[in-house]
């Protein structure tokens, strides 16, 4: 197992990928920066001339800056699809404000008597701009570019969410896979890039006025070259494109298994699960690594390809609770087990559909369901302590967390506090083991393959059997972490390959083996 | 020659410059004198179109200034600012060469002309490769002057050129200014709020108030024939010194006694000396001193003679 692998070994082993990602990262940063300079600098100069527009322009750039990066990337998909284009546009928008603002501040900050002298000597407006104002404003303008560069290096990690590559692939893959080496292999180079670019620009800022001109040209040339690195097109040999999450990419029961057992050869891009379904719907990608109970399956008219060689192990959901929490809250276990047996796959898909597609709140979906099942009771005023509920950052977990919260408040004397939206398996699990939350819903497959990571012999023995998996994780979690798996809720949210229904009908693909055959026939 | 007719500049309701007219003959130095906000700087900046007038016309050497582009007009007019306005990112040599570069002079010509000015302005050679911030305030102002003079434009505009300097530095530069041959043949319009400076440097002085020229005339005319209460009040606080500095011995010659002391003695004062300068010479003299007057006659005077003559001139002038 790679649990004992050092960071250095990991980086060596993945050096090819690391290099590609770093180059992609630099490319994304500089291409967007270049566009931001090309547009932001003239805009800053313009509003320094026509001050009546400065409020509006700086205001809009400021608002763009406040949009959360993930949200901005999400907005871009319907407009620009996935891949580098929307990422570059988003990064460009983030870089705009510091560049416009500093150009504006720099130009308006030039000593008025110097400007007056230039005018009185008989310089034209352009001569004043290029010979006087820009050289004098340059240190301030460079400071803006410097800020924008550092921002962009940081935000570019999020580009991996929409299949634009970059070091975010390692960072977010690592978080999903509970692999610290992978996280660091992405995070350290990203941090180094930020520091390196910052230092380089700081150096440029200190250079005297004379050399600055040269430095500026040099920077422009370097930026163009670095940006060009990114534009080298990635050719795809197959007609179909797969979009897999970073987690799926690195898992034995994911892309690795697909390659080994099915020998599936498909052009693959890495994408975040928040945008993956939509991207499939928008025909940006054809095959995705979805979850079998995801509501968007229904919303976007996607179908699951049958896993005819059984590489996806069962993912039965069950609450996992720290043992000391069960002792501290004696009534908790009974309340949590009440949900068991009430939700099967299709029920869960429907519940997810309500939140993801009908945009009902998870609270409402949870309450409607509990009421329909005659499980709902109004909250008691009980104040015998607070149970902290965690959840991962997707709809199903929000719904479950809300159901548990209502059950606890209705049936026990405890107050329930939800800490929803914890980034991924690793963050959620770390929160549990570090006593930041008391329980959260986990899946047997994740517990087995991501958290426990047993050796292949064990896997061989238990894989694909739902009861054996559950028993194994239950025993091991108590032994290793003092964490208890309660009764499974009933549904199996396993990994699944999905495609648009229309496309599968047209191509006659029903199973993963069908897909494999189709791809091979294409080549 | 500069000719200004019915010049006005309004900002909304405010009349910064309100229908003024004046002329400056070739080689003369007109000082626009007044308090802050009287419109003197606005007037000056309209002469090289840094500010466009609301109405009125300006001719320089017979040509309407709007007949060519502002840039071309300005390259033919020297301009000196209070805060020098030197380009901080240019060396001194580059600062001085701004206008010649715009005029596309060849390098050798610029170099020769720069050297010439540096010597005339008593600047050390090693300033040329420095940046403005490495120079003293007085040196910076001299460079500002050199920049305005280098293209040898016939007209020079100066906006409070010595305003930011300390008294000693200012007195030195003013002395240089008076003796610099380059300036003798130039038509100069200078703005100042400093009454002494105006009387020291101006051939003609125009006192401005609330956008109008209250009176224009020679220093003596302003002192002895003020057009209004405002003018006499304006000059009141320094009147005696101004009078003694602006009246010369030629003007009071008729009131001086005719006794001549030894024609063999050289004259140590001449008719162009001001009464102030004569007082400096006479206050320590034990014997009368010869004065060579404009008509070539010599007169020997002492301090008392001088004061008596001044008094009678005063009475005559005011009558």
PDB file of C-alpha atoms in Angstrom, chain A residues 122-218:
ATOM      1  CA  UNK A 122       4.285  70.913 -26.006  1.00  0.00           C
ATOM      2  CA  UNK A 123       3.923  67.152 -25.546  1.00  0.00           C
ATOM      3  CA  UNK A 124       0.851  65.579 -27.108  1.00  0.00           C
ATOM      4  CA  UNK A 125      -1.612  63.583 -24.986  1.00  0.00           C
ATOM      5  CA  UNK A 126      -0.054  60.293 -26.149  1.00  0.00           C
ATOM      6  CA  UNK A 127       3.460  61.534 -25.482  1.00  0.00           C
ATOM      7  CA  UNK A 128       2.414  62.579 -21.981  1.00  0.00           C
ATOM      8  CA  UNK A 129       0.880  59.136 -21.402  1.00  0.00           C
ATOM      9  CA  UNK A 130       3.831  57.099 -22.625  1.00  0.00           C
ATOM     10  CA  UNK A 131       6.735  59.330 -21.616  1.00  0.00           C
ATOM     11  CA  UNK A 132       5.474  60.727 -18.336  1.00  0.00           C
ATOM     12  CA  UNK A 133       2.373  59.180 -16.817  1.00  0.00           C
ATOM     13  CA  UNK A 134       2.971  55.470 -17.470  1.00  0.00           C
ATOM     14  CA  UNK A 135       6.653  55.466 -16.426  1.00  0.00           C
ATOM     15  CA  UNK A 136       5.800  57.324 -13.222  1.00  0.00           C
ATOM     16  CA  UNK A 137       2.767  55.147 -12.465  1.00  0.00           C
ATOM     17  CA  UNK A 138       4.650  51.940 -13.307  1.00  0.00           C
ATOM     18  CA  UNK A 139       5.617  50.906  -9.747  1.00  0.00           C
ATOM     19  CA  UNK A 140       1.968  51.165  -8.665  1.00  0.00           C
ATOM     20  CA  UNK A 141       0.745  49.399 -11.802  1.00  0.00           C
ATOM     21  CA  UNK A 142       3.268  46.611 -11.237  1.00  0.00           C
ATOM     22  CA  UNK A 143       2.104  46.263  -7.647  1.00  0.00           C
ATOM     23  CA  UNK A 144      -1.397  45.651  -9.016  1.00  0.00           C
ATOM     24  CA  UNK A 145      -0.151  43.060 -11.480  1.00  0.00           C
ATOM     25  CA  UNK A 146       1.726  41.442  -8.641  1.00  0.00           C
ATOM     26  CA  UNK A 147      -1.403  41.176  -6.511  1.00  0.00           C
ATOM     27  CA  UNK A 148      -3.346  39.804  -9.469  1.00  0.00           C
ATOM     28  CA  UNK A 149      -0.654  37.189 -10.149  1.00  0.00           C
ATOM     29  CA  UNK A 150      -0.716  35.873  -6.616  1.00  0.00           C
ATOM     30  CA  UNK A 151      -4.523  35.798  -6.599  1.00  0.00           C
ATOM     31  CA  UNK A 152      -4.500  33.935  -9.898  1.00  0.00           C
ATOM     32  CA  UNK A 153      -2.000  31.316  -8.775  1.00  0.00           C
ATOM     33  CA  UNK A 154      -4.309  30.618  -5.852  1.00  0.00           C
ATOM     34  CA  UNK A 155      -7.601  30.620  -7.712  1.00  0.00           C
ATOM     35  CA  UNK A 156      -6.141  28.570 -10.567  1.00  0.00           C
ATOM     36  CA  UNK A 157      -6.139  25.556  -8.240  1.00  0.00           C
ATOM     37  CA  UNK A 158      -9.920  25.627  -8.561  1.00  0.00           C
ATOM     38  CA  UNK A 159      -9.668  25.308 -12.329  1.00  0.00           C
ATOM     39  CA  UNK A 160      -9.486  21.554 -11.898  1.00  0.00           C
ATOM     40  CA  UNK A 161     -13.155  21.666 -10.899  1.00  0.00           C
ATOM     41  CA  UNK A 162     -14.083  22.349 -14.465  1.00  0.00           C
ATOM     42  CA  UNK A 163     -11.529  20.174 -16.175  1.00  0.00           C
ATOM     43  CA  UNK A 164      -9.018  22.924 -16.895  1.00  0.00           C
ATOM     44  CA  UNK A 165      -6.179  21.068 -15.192  1.00  0.00           C
ATOM     45  CA  UNK A 166      -3.583  22.693 -12.974  1.00  0.00           C
ATOM     46  CA  UNK A 167      -2.233  21.735  -9.576  1.00  0.00           C
ATOM     47  CA  UNK A 168      -5.769  21.658  -8.183  1.00  0.00           C
ATOM     48  CA  UNK A 169      -6.090  18.147  -9.635  1.00  0.00           C
ATOM     49  CA  UNK A 170      -3.655  16.845  -7.025  1.00  0.00           C
ATOM     50  CA  UNK A 171      -4.944  19.059  -4.234  1.00  0.00           C
ATOM     51  CA  UNK A 172      -8.623  18.164  -4.598  1.00  0.00           C
ATOM     52  CA  UNK A 173      -7.898  14.598  -5.604  1.00  0.00           C
ATOM     53  CA  UNK A 174      -5.814  14.271  -2.465  1.00  0.00           C
ATOM     54  CA  UNK A 175      -8.547  15.690  -0.275  1.00  0.00           C
ATOM     55  CA  UNK A 176     -11.104  13.254  -1.741  1.00  0.00           C
ATOM     56  CA  UNK A 177      -8.760  10.289  -1.511  1.00  0.00           C
ATOM     57  CA  UNK A 178      -7.454  11.006   1.971  1.00  0.00           C
ATOM     58  CA  UNK A 179      -3.962  11.153   0.495  1.00  0.00           C
ATOM     59  CA  UNK A 180      -1.813  13.801   2.201  1.00  0.00           C
ATOM     60  CA  UNK A 181       1.083  13.254  -0.172  1.00  0.00           C
ATOM     61  CA  UNK A 182      -1.127  14.006  -3.112  1.00  0.00           C
ATOM     62  CA  UNK A 183      -2.450  17.168  -1.476  1.00  0.00           C
ATOM     63  CA  UNK A 184       1.050  18.380  -0.691  1.00  0.00           C
ATOM     64  CA  UNK A 185       2.327  17.463  -4.147  1.00  0.00           C
ATOM     65  CA  UNK A 186      -0.194  19.985  -5.471  1.00  0.00           C
ATOM     66  CA  UNK A 187      -0.154  22.529  -2.675  1.00  0.00           C
ATOM     67  CA  UNK A 188       3.599  22.938  -2.294  1.00  0.00           C
ATOM     68  CA  UNK A 189       4.322  23.678  -5.954  1.00  0.00           C
ATOM     69  CA  UNK A 190       1.319  26.056  -6.012  1.00  0.00           C
ATOM     70  CA  UNK A 191       2.645  27.921  -2.993  1.00  0.00           C
ATOM     71  CA  UNK A 192       6.139  27.985  -4.488  1.00  0.00           C
ATOM     72  CA  UNK A 193       4.763  29.384  -7.741  1.00  0.00           C
ATOM     73  CA  UNK A 194       2.986  32.145  -5.844  1.00  0.00           C
ATOM     74  CA  UNK A 195       6.122  33.033  -3.888  1.00  0.00           C
ATOM     75  CA  UNK A 196       8.335  32.830  -6.966  1.00  0.00           C
ATOM     76  CA  UNK A 197       6.173  35.070  -9.119  1.00  0.00           C
ATOM     77  CA  UNK A 198       5.698  37.500  -6.265  1.00  0.00           C
ATOM     78  CA  UNK A 199       9.442  37.771  -5.731  1.00  0.00           C
ATOM     79  CA  UNK A 200      10.143  38.135  -9.433  1.00  0.00           C
ATOM     80  CA  UNK A 201       7.634  40.957  -9.754  1.00  0.00           C
ATOM     81  CA  UNK A 202       8.880  42.595  -6.567  1.00  0.00           C
ATOM     82  CA  UNK A 203      12.322  42.621  -8.145  1.00  0.00           C
ATOM     83  CA  UNK A 204      10.932  44.181 -11.288  1.00  0.00           C
ATOM     84  CA  UNK A 205       9.240  46.850  -9.197  1.00  0.00           C
ATOM     85  CA  UNK A 206      12.514  47.887  -7.603  1.00  0.00           C
ATOM     86  CA  UNK A 207      14.394  48.274 -10.853  1.00  0.00           C
ATOM     87  CA  UNK A 208      15.081  51.896 -11.817  1.00  0.00           C
ATOM     88  CA  UNK A 209      12.814  53.728 -14.240  1.00  0.00           C
ATOM     89  CA  UNK A 210      15.229  53.199 -17.098  1.00  0.00           C
ATOM     90  CA  UNK A 211      15.477  49.449 -16.847  1.00  0.00           C
ATOM     91  CA  UNK A 212      11.805  49.200 -16.111  1.00  0.00           C
ATOM     92  CA  UNK A 213      10.955  49.688 -19.737  1.00  0.00           C
ATOM     93  CA  UNK A 214      13.119  46.757 -20.668  1.00  0.00           C
ATOM     94  CA  UNK A 215      11.781  44.772 -17.723  1.00  0.00           C
ATOM     95  CA  UNK A 216       8.252  45.402 -18.859  1.00  0.00           C
ATOM     96  CA  UNK A 217       8.941  44.123 -22.331  1.00  0.00           C
ATOM     97  CA  UNK A 218      10.741  41.154 -20.823  1.00  0.00           C
TER      98      UNK A 218
END
